[in-house]
Coordinates of C-alpha atoms in Angstrom, one line a residue:
M1 CA 15.8 -17.7 12.1
L2 CA 17.1 -14.6 9.7
D3 CA 20.1 -12.9 11.2
N4 CA 19.3 -8.8 11.4
V5 CA 16.6 -9.1 8.3
P6 CA 13.3 -9.1 10.0
L7 CA 11.5 -9.0 6.4
C8 CA 12.9 -8.8 2.4
D9 CA 9.6 -8.1 0.0
I10 CA 10.0 -8.2 -3.7
C11 CA 7.5 -7.4 -5.9
F12 CA 7.8 -8.0 -9.7
I13 CA 4.9 -6.5 -11.8
S14 CA 4.2 -8.1 -15.7
G15 CA 1.7 -6.2 -18.1
N16 CA 1.3 -9.9 -19.6
P17 CA -0.5 -12.3 -16.8
G18 CA -0.9 -14.9 -19.8
E19 CA 3.0 -15.3 -19.3
Q20 CA 3.7 -14.9 -15.5
E21 CA 4.9 -17.6 -14.1
I22 CA 7.2 -17.5 -17.0
L23 CA 8.1 -14.3 -16.7
V24 CA 9.0 -14.1 -13.1
G25 CA 10.4 -17.3 -13.1
K26 CA 14.1 -15.8 -13.3
L27 CA 12.8 -13.3 -9.7
H28 CA 11.5 -16.6 -8.0
Y29 CA 15.1 -18.3 -8.3
R30 CA 16.6 -15.1 -7.3
E31 CA 14.4 -14.6 -4.1
V32 CA 15.2 -18.5 -3.2
Q33 CA 19.0 -17.9 -3.5
T34 CA 18.8 -14.4 -0.7
A35 CA 16.3 -16.8 1.5
L36 CA 19.8 -19.4 1.3
S37 CA 22.5 -17.2 2.5
L38 CA 20.4 -15.2 4.5
L39 CA 18.9 -18.1 6.2
Q40 CA 20.6 -20.2 9.8
S41 CA 19.3 -23.5 10.4
G42 CA 16.0 -23.8 11.4
G43 CA 14.8 -20.6 10.0
N44 CA 11.3 -20.6 7.9
F45 CA 10.8 -18.9 4.5
L46 CA 7.8 -17.8 2.4
L47 CA 7.8 -17.7 -0.7
K48 CA 5.2 -15.9 -2.7
L49 CA 4.4 -18.0 -6.4
F50 CA 1.6 -17.9 -9.1
T51 CA 0.7 -20.8 -11.1
M52 CA 3.7 -24.6 -11.0
F53 CA 3.0 -25.6 -14.2
E54 CA 6.3 -24.7 -15.7
S55 CA 9.3 -27.2 -15.5
D56 CA 11.6 -24.2 -13.3
T57 CA 8.5 -23.8 -10.9
I58 CA 8.6 -27.3 -10.3
S59 CA 12.2 -27.6 -10.0
L60 CA 12.5 -25.1 -7.4
V61 CA 9.1 -26.0 -5.3
Y62 CA 11.0 -30.3 -5.4
L63 CA 14.5 -28.3 -4.1
L64 CA 12.7 -26.3 -1.3
S65 CA 11.1 -29.6 -0.5
C66 CA 14.7 -31.5 -0.2
L67 CA 15.6 -27.9 1.9
F68 CA 13.1 -28.1 4.6
N69 CA 11.5 -30.3 7.1
S70 CA 8.1 -29.2 5.2
I71 CA 6.8 -27.3 2.8
D72 CA 3.1 -26.6 2.7
F73 CA 0.9 -24.2 0.5
Y74 CA -1.2 -22.2 1.1
K75 CA -4.1 -19.1 0.2
P76 CA -4.8 -16.5 2.5
G77 CA -8.8 -15.0 2.2
S78 CA -7.5 -12.1 2.4
S79 CA -6.2 -13.6 -1.8
K80 CA -8.8 -13.0 -4.2
E81 CA -9.8 -16.1 -5.2
G82 CA -9.7 -15.1 -8.8
N83 CA -5.6 -14.7 -8.9
S84 CA -3.5 -17.7 -9.0
E85 CA -1.4 -15.6 -6.0
V86 CA 0.0 -19.0 -3.9
Y87 CA 2.3 -19.0 -1.2
V88 CA 5.0 -21.6 0.2
I89 CA 5.5 -22.1 3.5
C90 CA 9.1 -23.9 4.2
R91 CA 9.7 -24.6 8.1
G92 CA 12.8 -25.8 9.8
F93 CA 15.6 -25.2 7.4
R94 CA 18.5 -27.3 7.0
K95 CA 21.6 -26.1 6.5
E96 CA 23.8 -28.5 5.8
S97 CA 21.7 -30.1 3.5
V98 CA 23.2 -27.0 0.8
G99 CA 26.1 -28.9 0.2
E100 CA 24.5 -32.6 -0.3
C101 CA 22.6 -30.7 -3.0
L102 CA 23.9 -30.8 -6.9
D103 CA 25.5 -27.4 -7.7
L104 CA 23.1 -24.6 -8.1
N105 CA 25.3 -21.6 -9.4
K106 CA 23.8 -22.4 -12.8
A107 CA 20.5 -22.3 -11.9
F108 CA 21.0 -18.9 -10.2
D109 CA 23.5 -17.7 -12.7
P110 CA 21.4 -14.4 -14.3
V111 CA 22.9 -15.1 -17.8
C112 CA 21.5 -18.4 -18.0
Q113 CA 18.1 -19.0 -19.9
D114 CA 17.4 -23.1 -18.8
R115 CA 16.9 -23.1 -15.2
V116 CA 15.1 -26.6 -15.0
I117 CA 18.1 -27.6 -12.5
L118 CA 16.5 -31.5 -12.2
G119 CA 15.3 -33.7 -14.6
R120 CA 12.1 -35.6 -14.5
G121 CA 14.3 -38.6 -13.8
D122 CA 15.9 -36.8 -10.4
I123 CA 12.0 -36.0 -9.1
P124 CA 10.0 -38.7 -7.4
D125 CA 6.4 -39.5 -8.4
E126 CA 5.0 -39.1 -4.9
F127 CA 6.3 -35.4 -4.8
L128 CA 4.8 -35.2 -8.8
D129 CA 1.6 -36.6 -7.3
K130 CA 1.2 -34.4 -4.4
L131 CA 2.0 -31.2 -5.7
Y132 CA -0.6 -32.0 -9.1
Q133 CA -3.1 -32.2 -6.1
G134 CA -2.3 -29.4 -5.0
V135 CA -2.2 -27.6 -8.4
L136 CA -5.2 -28.8 -9.3
L137 CA -6.9 -27.9 -6.2
F138 CA -6.0 -24.2 -6.5
T139 CA -7.0 -23.9 -10.3
E140 CA -10.3 -25.1 -9.6
Y141 CA -10.6 -22.1 -7.0
Q142 CA -9.7 -19.8 -9.2
I143 CA -12.2 -21.1 -12.1
S144 CA -14.7 -21.7 -10.4
A145 CA -14.4 -17.8 -9.3
I146 CA -13.3 -16.0 -12.2
E147 CA -16.8 -17.9 -13.8
R148 CA -19.0 -16.7 -10.9
N149 CA -17.7 -13.4 -11.6
I150 CA -18.7 -13.9 -14.9
T151 CA -22.1 -14.6 -14.0
L152 CA -22.3 -11.3 -11.5
F153 CA -20.9 -8.8 -14.5
K154 CA -23.4 -10.0 -16.7
Q155 CA -26.3 -10.4 -14.4
D156 CA -25.2 -6.3 -13.2
I157 CA -25.8 -7.1 -9.1
K158 CA -25.4 -3.5 -8.8
S159 CA -28.5 -2.4 -10.1
N160 CA -30.7 -4.6 -7.6
P161 CA -30.6 -3.4 -4.1
L162 CA -31.7 -6.1 -2.5
D163 CA -28.4 -8.3 -3.4
C164 CA -26.1 -5.3 -3.2
A165 CA -27.2 -5.2 0.3
R166 CA -27.0 -8.7 0.9
L167 CA -23.3 -8.8 -0.6
D168 CA -22.8 -5.8 1.9
K169 CA -24.3 -7.4 4.9
L170 CA -22.1 -10.8 3.9
Q171 CA -18.5 -8.0 4.3
T172 CA -19.5 -7.1 7.8
D173 CA -20.6 -10.1 9.1
I174 CA -17.2 -11.4 7.7
Q175 CA -15.5 -8.4 9.0
E176 CA -16.9 -8.9 12.6
L177 CA -16.1 -12.8 12.6
Y178 CA -12.8 -11.6 11.8
L179 CA -12.4 -9.1 14.6
H180 CA -13.9 -11.6 17.0
N181 CA -12.3 -14.5 16.3
C182 CA -8.3 -12.9 16.5
R183 CA -10.0 -10.6 19.2
L184 CA -8.6 -7.5 17.5
K185 CA -10.2 -3.9 19.2
P186 CA -9.2 -0.4 18.6
I187 CA -6.2 0.6 19.7
P188 CA -7.9 3.8 22.9
D189 CA -7.3 7.6 21.8
C190 CA -4.5 8.2 24.7
D191 CA -2.2 5.6 23.0
L192 CA -2.3 6.7 19.7
I193 CA 1.0 7.9 18.7
M194 CA -0.4 10.0 15.9
S195 CA -4.3 11.6 16.4
N196 CA -6.6 9.5 14.8
T197 CA -8.0 12.0 12.2
K198 CA -9.9 9.8 10.2
N199 CA -12.8 11.7 11.3
T200 CA -11.8 15.3 10.6
L201 CA -10.0 14.3 7.2
K202 CA -13.0 12.0 6.3
Q203 CA -13.8 14.7 3.7
I204 CA -10.5 13.7 1.6
L205 CA -10.9 13.2 -1.6
T206 CA -7.4 12.6 -3.4
F207 CA -7.1 8.9 -2.1
D208 CA -8.0 8.1 -6.1
G209 CA -10.1 5.2 -6.1
R210 CA -9.6 1.7 -9.1
I211 CA -10.2 2.6 -12.0
E212 CA -11.8 -0.6 -14.1
N213 CA -10.3 -0.2 -17.7
G214 CA -11.5 -3.2 -18.7
A215 CA -10.0 -7.0 -19.6
Y216 CA -6.3 -7.0 -20.3
K217 CA -7.0 -7.0 -24.1
E218 CA -8.4 -3.9 -24.0
R219 CA -5.5 -3.0 -22.3
L220 CA -3.1 -4.0 -24.4
A221 CA -4.6 -2.3 -27.7
K222 CA -4.1 0.9 -25.2
E223 CA -0.6 0.5 -26.0
N224 CA -1.2 1.7 -29.4
L225 CA -2.6 4.8 -28.4
T226 CA -0.7 7.9 -29.5
L227 CA -0.3 10.4 -25.6
D228 CA -3.2 12.9 -26.8
Q229 CA -5.6 9.6 -27.3
Y230 CA -3.7 8.1 -24.2
I231 CA -4.6 11.1 -22.1
V232 CA -8.0 12.1 -23.7
E233 CA -9.2 8.4 -22.6
E234 CA -7.8 8.6 -19.0
L235 CA -9.5 11.6 -18.6
S236 CA -13.1 9.7 -19.4
H237 CA -12.4 7.1 -16.4
I238 CA -12.2 10.2 -14.2
D239 CA -15.1 11.7 -13.3
V240 CA -14.7 15.3 -13.3
R241 CA -17.9 16.7 -15.0
C242 CA -17.4 20.9 -15.0
E243 CA -19.9 21.0 -16.8
D244 CA -22.1 20.0 -14.5
K245 CA -20.5 21.7 -11.6
P246 CA -23.2 25.0 -10.6
E247 CA -21.1 28.4 -12.1
M248 CA -21.6 29.6 -8.4
R249 CA -21.8 28.5 -4.9
C250 CA -22.0 30.6 -1.6
I251 CA -20.4 29.9 1.7
D252 CA -21.6 32.4 4.3
D253 CA -20.6 30.7 7.7
L254 CA -16.9 31.4 7.3
H255 CA -16.9 34.7 10.0
R256 CA -18.5 32.3 12.6
I257 CA -14.7 31.1 13.2
N258 CA -12.4 31.9 14.8
F259 CA -9.5 31.8 12.9
K260 CA -7.2 33.8 14.9
E261 CA -7.0 30.9 17.2
H262 CA -5.9 28.8 15.3
I263 CA -3.3 29.9 12.8
H264 CA -0.3 27.9 13.1
L265 CA 2.5 28.7 11.3
V266 CA 4.0 25.4 9.3
K267 CA 7.5 26.0 7.3
G268 CA 9.0 23.4 5.4
K269 CA 10.9 23.2 2.3
T270 CA 10.7 25.5 -0.3
L271 CA 7.8 24.7 -3.5
H272 CA 9.4 25.3 -6.7
S273 CA 6.4 23.5 -8.7
L274 CA 3.8 21.3 -7.5
Q275 CA 3.4 17.0 -7.8
S276 CA -0.1 16.9 -6.2
S277 CA -1.9 18.4 -4.0
I278 CA -4.3 17.8 -1.6
F279 CA -7.2 20.0 -2.9
C280 CA -7.1 17.6 -6.1
L281 CA -7.0 14.4 -7.7
A282 CA -3.9 12.9 -7.5
R283 CA -4.5 10.9 -10.8
L284 CA -5.1 14.5 -12.9
F285 CA -1.1 15.3 -11.7
K286 CA 0.0 11.7 -13.0
L287 CA -1.5 12.7 -16.0
L288 CA 0.2 16.2 -16.6
Y289 CA 3.1 15.3 -15.8
E290 CA 3.3 12.4 -18.0
I291 CA 2.6 15.2 -20.6
R292 CA 5.3 16.9 -19.3
R293 CA 7.1 14.4 -19.3
E294 CA 6.6 12.7 -23.0
R295 CA 6.6 15.8 -24.7
T296 CA 9.1 18.5 -25.4
D297 CA 8.0 20.8 -27.7
T298 CA 4.9 22.2 -25.9
N299 CA 2.9 25.2 -27.8
E300 CA 1.7 28.2 -25.6
I301 CA -1.5 27.8 -25.1
V302 CA -3.4 30.6 -26.7
T303 CA -5.4 31.9 -23.1
E304 CA -8.0 35.0 -23.6
T305 CA -6.8 38.8 -22.4
E306 CA -6.8 40.4 -19.4
E307 CA -9.8 42.4 -20.3
Q308 CA -11.3 39.8 -22.1
R309 CA -11.5 37.8 -18.2
K310 CA -12.2 40.6 -17.0
Q311 CA -15.4 41.5 -18.8
R312 CA -16.4 38.1 -19.4
F313 CA -16.8 37.4 -16.0
L314 CA -18.7 40.3 -15.3
S315 CA -21.2 39.6 -18.0
R316 CA -22.0 35.7 -16.2
L317 CA -22.2 38.3 -12.6
I318 CA -24.8 40.3 -13.9
S319 CA -26.9 37.2 -15.2
L320 CA -26.6 35.0 -12.5
N321 CA -27.5 38.0 -10.2
L322 CA -25.3 38.0 -7.7
P323 CA -24.3 40.9 -5.4
H324 CA -22.1 43.7 -6.8
N325 CA -21.4 46.8 -8.0
S326 CA -19.4 47.2 -10.7
T327 CA -18.4 50.5 -9.3
D328 CA -17.7 48.6 -5.9
T329 CA -16.3 45.6 -7.0
L330 CA -12.4 45.5 -7.6
I331 CA -11.1 43.2 -10.0
L332 CA -8.0 41.2 -10.0
D333 CA -6.7 38.6 -12.5
L334 CA -4.4 36.6 -11.1
S335 CA -3.7 34.0 -14.0
S336 CA -0.1 34.6 -14.0
H337 CA 0.4 33.4 -10.4
C338 CA -0.9 30.1 -11.6
H339 CA 0.7 27.2 -9.4
L340 CA 0.7 24.8 -12.8
T341 CA 3.0 27.3 -14.9
H342 CA 4.8 29.3 -12.6
P343 CA 8.3 28.6 -12.7
N344 CA 8.5 29.0 -8.7
V345 CA 5.8 28.4 -6.4
Y346 CA 7.0 29.7 -3.2
L347 CA 8.0 33.0 -4.9
S348 CA 4.7 33.0 -6.4
Q349 CA 2.9 32.8 -3.1
L350 CA 4.7 35.0 -1.5
E351 CA 4.0 38.0 -4.2
L352 CA -0.1 36.9 -4.2
L353 CA -0.2 37.4 -0.5
Q354 CA 1.2 40.3 -0.8
L355 CA -0.8 41.5 -3.7
L356 CA -3.9 41.3 -1.3
I357 CA -2.3 43.2 1.8
Q358 CA -1.8 46.2 -0.7
T359 CA -5.3 45.6 -2.0
L360 CA -7.0 45.6 1.5
A361 CA -5.4 48.8 2.6
T362 CA -7.2 50.9 0.4
L363 CA -10.2 48.6 -0.2
P364 CA -13.2 50.7 1.1
S365 CA -15.4 49.1 3.3
Q366 CA -18.9 47.8 2.2
H367 CA -17.0 46.7 -1.2
S368 CA -15.7 43.7 -2.8
I369 CA -13.2 41.9 -4.4
L370 CA -13.0 39.6 -7.7
L371 CA -9.8 36.9 -8.2
I372 CA -10.0 35.7 -11.2
N373 CA -8.3 32.5 -11.7
I374 CA -6.4 32.7 -7.8
P375 CA -4.8 29.1 -7.8
L376 CA -6.0 27.1 -5.2
L377 CA -3.8 24.1 -4.8
T378 CA -2.0 24.6 -1.7
Q379 CA -2.5 24.8 2.1
F380 CA -1.0 27.9 2.1
T381 CA -3.0 29.5 -0.6
V382 CA -6.5 28.6 0.8
S383 CA -6.0 29.1 4.1
T384 CA -5.2 32.6 3.0
L385 CA -8.0 32.5 1.4
V386 CA -9.7 31.4 4.5
L387 CA -8.5 34.0 6.6
L388 CA -9.5 36.8 4.1
T389 CA -12.9 35.8 4.6
G390 CA -13.8 34.0 7.6
R391 CA -12.5 37.3 9.3
L392 CA -12.4 40.6 6.9
F393 CA -15.9 39.7 4.6
E394 CA -18.9 39.1 5.1
K395 CA -19.5 35.8 2.8
V396 CA -17.3 34.6 -0.2
W397 CA -18.7 33.3 -4.0
F398 CA -17.1 30.3 -5.6
L399 CA -17.5 30.7 -9.4
L400 CA -16.5 28.5 -12.0
L401 CA -17.4 29.5 -15.7
H402 CA -17.0 26.4 -18.1
D403 CA -16.4 26.2 -21.3
S404 CA -16.3 22.7 -23.3
S405 CA -15.2 24.2 -27.1
S406 CA -11.9 26.1 -25.4
P407 CA -10.9 24.7 -22.4
S408 CA -8.2 27.3 -22.5
H409 CA -11.1 29.4 -21.9
S410 CA -12.5 28.1 -18.7
S411 CA -11.7 29.9 -15.5
H412 CA -12.7 29.8 -11.7
G413 CA -13.2 33.2 -9.6
I414 CA -14.0 33.8 -6.0
L415 CA -15.8 36.8 -4.8
L416 CA -14.9 38.0 -1.6
H417 CA -18.2 40.0 -1.2
S418 CA -18.8 42.8 1.2
L419 CA -15.6 44.2 3.6
Q420 CA -16.7 44.2 7.1
R421 CA -13.4 44.9 8.8
K422 CA -9.8 46.0 8.5
D423 CA -7.0 43.4 9.1
T424 CA -6.4 46.0 11.9
E425 CA -4.3 43.2 14.0
G426 CA -1.7 43.0 11.0
I427 CA -2.3 39.2 10.3
L428 CA -1.8 38.7 6.9
Q429 CA 1.5 41.3 7.4
H430 CA 2.7 39.2 9.8
V431 CA 2.6 35.8 7.7
A432 CA 4.1 38.1 4.9
D433 CA 7.1 39.1 6.7
E434 CA 7.7 35.6 8.2
Y435 CA 7.2 34.1 4.6
R436 CA 9.9 36.1 3.8
T437 CA 12.2 36.1 6.5
S438 CA 12.3 32.2 6.4
L439 CA 13.5 32.6 2.6
E440 CA 15.8 34.8 3.5
S441 CA 17.5 33.0 6.8
S442 CA 17.3 29.7 4.5
Q443 CA 18.7 30.8 1.1
N444 CA 15.4 30.4 -0.6
K445 CA 15.2 26.7 1.1
E446 CA 12.2 27.2 3.3
C447 CA 9.1 29.1 3.8
V448 CA 5.3 28.9 5.1
L449 CA 3.6 26.1 4.2
S450 CA 1.1 26.5 6.0
V451 CA -1.4 29.6 7.9
L452 CA -3.9 27.0 9.8
P453 CA -4.3 23.1 10.8
V454 CA -5.0 21.1 7.4
T455 CA -7.4 19.3 9.6
M456 CA -9.0 22.8 9.6
L457 CA -9.3 23.8 6.0
C458 CA -10.8 20.0 5.1
E459 CA -13.4 19.6 7.7
H460 CA -15.7 22.6 6.8
P461 CA -19.1 20.8 5.1
L462 CA -18.4 23.2 2.2
L463 CA -15.5 25.0 1.3
Y464 CA -13.7 21.6 1.1
K465 CA -15.6 20.5 -2.1
Y466 CA -15.6 24.0 -3.2
V467 CA -11.8 24.0 -3.5
F468 CA -12.1 20.2 -4.5
E469 CA -13.8 21.0 -7.4
I470 CA -12.7 24.1 -9.0
N471 CA -9.6 22.3 -8.7
C472 CA -10.3 19.8 -11.0
C473 CA -11.9 21.0 -13.6
V474 CA -8.9 23.5 -13.8
L475 CA -6.5 21.1 -13.9
K476 CA -8.4 18.9 -16.6
N477 CA -8.9 21.6 -18.6
H478 CA -5.2 22.4 -18.4
I479 CA -4.7 19.0 -19.5
L480 CA -7.0 19.8 -22.1
S481 CA -5.7 22.8 -23.1
L482 CA -2.1 21.3 -23.5
I483 CA -3.7 18.9 -25.6
Q484 CA -4.5 21.3 -28.4
S485 CA -2.4 23.7 -28.5
E486 CA 0.6 21.0 -28.8
S487 CA 2.0 19.8 -32.4
P488 CA 1.1 16.3 -33.4
P489 CA 3.8 13.7 -32.7
E490 CA 5.8 13.1 -36.1
T491 CA 5.4 9.1 -37.6

């Protein structure tokens, strides 16, 4: 058994599947070397291999057969039939046999290119015959699976509802059979270490699905793309479609929720820049930081002036027949607080909250506020928006103005309609004071991260959806703006 080492998990990723066995060969030898140095006599070893066509792999497998009482090849049901992964289960390590084997230093030398540690005459024909039978069996399974997948791909099975339903039922039956045979049951809620948030957070969309980027040949062709071409290609696989989103959407039931009972200030490390957000697709952040990492010559994005943005929003409010009046609607352009460009997100959040508090203090009853380009990527800013709407205003309108010809001119806005009451309890001011105190006492190392539980922000049937879609469109347009503003790389 392993002594104080419960598990060693080594991963290797190759971009060339045709040479997979050769490329991972040195890794496999290192894995075996590590196992032999850790295992005690009688211990077991599990090794993941792929194909076993090369001489060095065959030599390694025979070596394992000499050092263990038994070795078996196994492909679990959870392993996809179309790939070549196979697990070698080695049982009963014979530690005393290591000294009897030939000198392994050469084979395990990282500088050595030739890892064929045994000649053809050193390996018995009986072993080679058994290995051949096993390799042939797994190869036939793999070929059969690939041929079936090609057939299904040509048939476009997704277009046939009956076939899809049949496959779904088959998957469900297999899952139930597995649970029954293994006698698996869910852990009772009372025994959970962490609360089961699966149902309350089922709307969360940031867990990106798998993107099908074509076959290996097609992926290889992408290596010749420029950075701009690569980003545009990746964006085409992300279903954002800003131009398809409604320009205006309304939520009018937030005032029915008693948010005061749920206020809970969560403090943590200050945010200088955002790497991800629960309110946006993670893949979009990945593309954004690929641009920032590769490009140091980013030019300033040419955008509208503040006055131009205000006029464009006012004209859209009129054309959309939204309830507003230019005399009782205060417009705040918050573009300078954008989390994607501000050098310190934590300072931007505090400045934004203070600005809103000052604005509310002088805003007459029944008047409205239009917040242009308010940042909505953090729990803190979304919590602030929910508190404003749920406690003080009648309803909230979400506006998304998309300009496909000029992404930098695309904007979003939040219309807080009809102030119903003042923040007489000073809740927002209390949050701002706590935020400022945390910064001062920690020398800007700690601040308030959230005001309301994340479950409350995500479980509303419309709020999370609207915020999520706006953020995805904003981030996509920001990425496209960066591409358009940057000088082409020198060739």
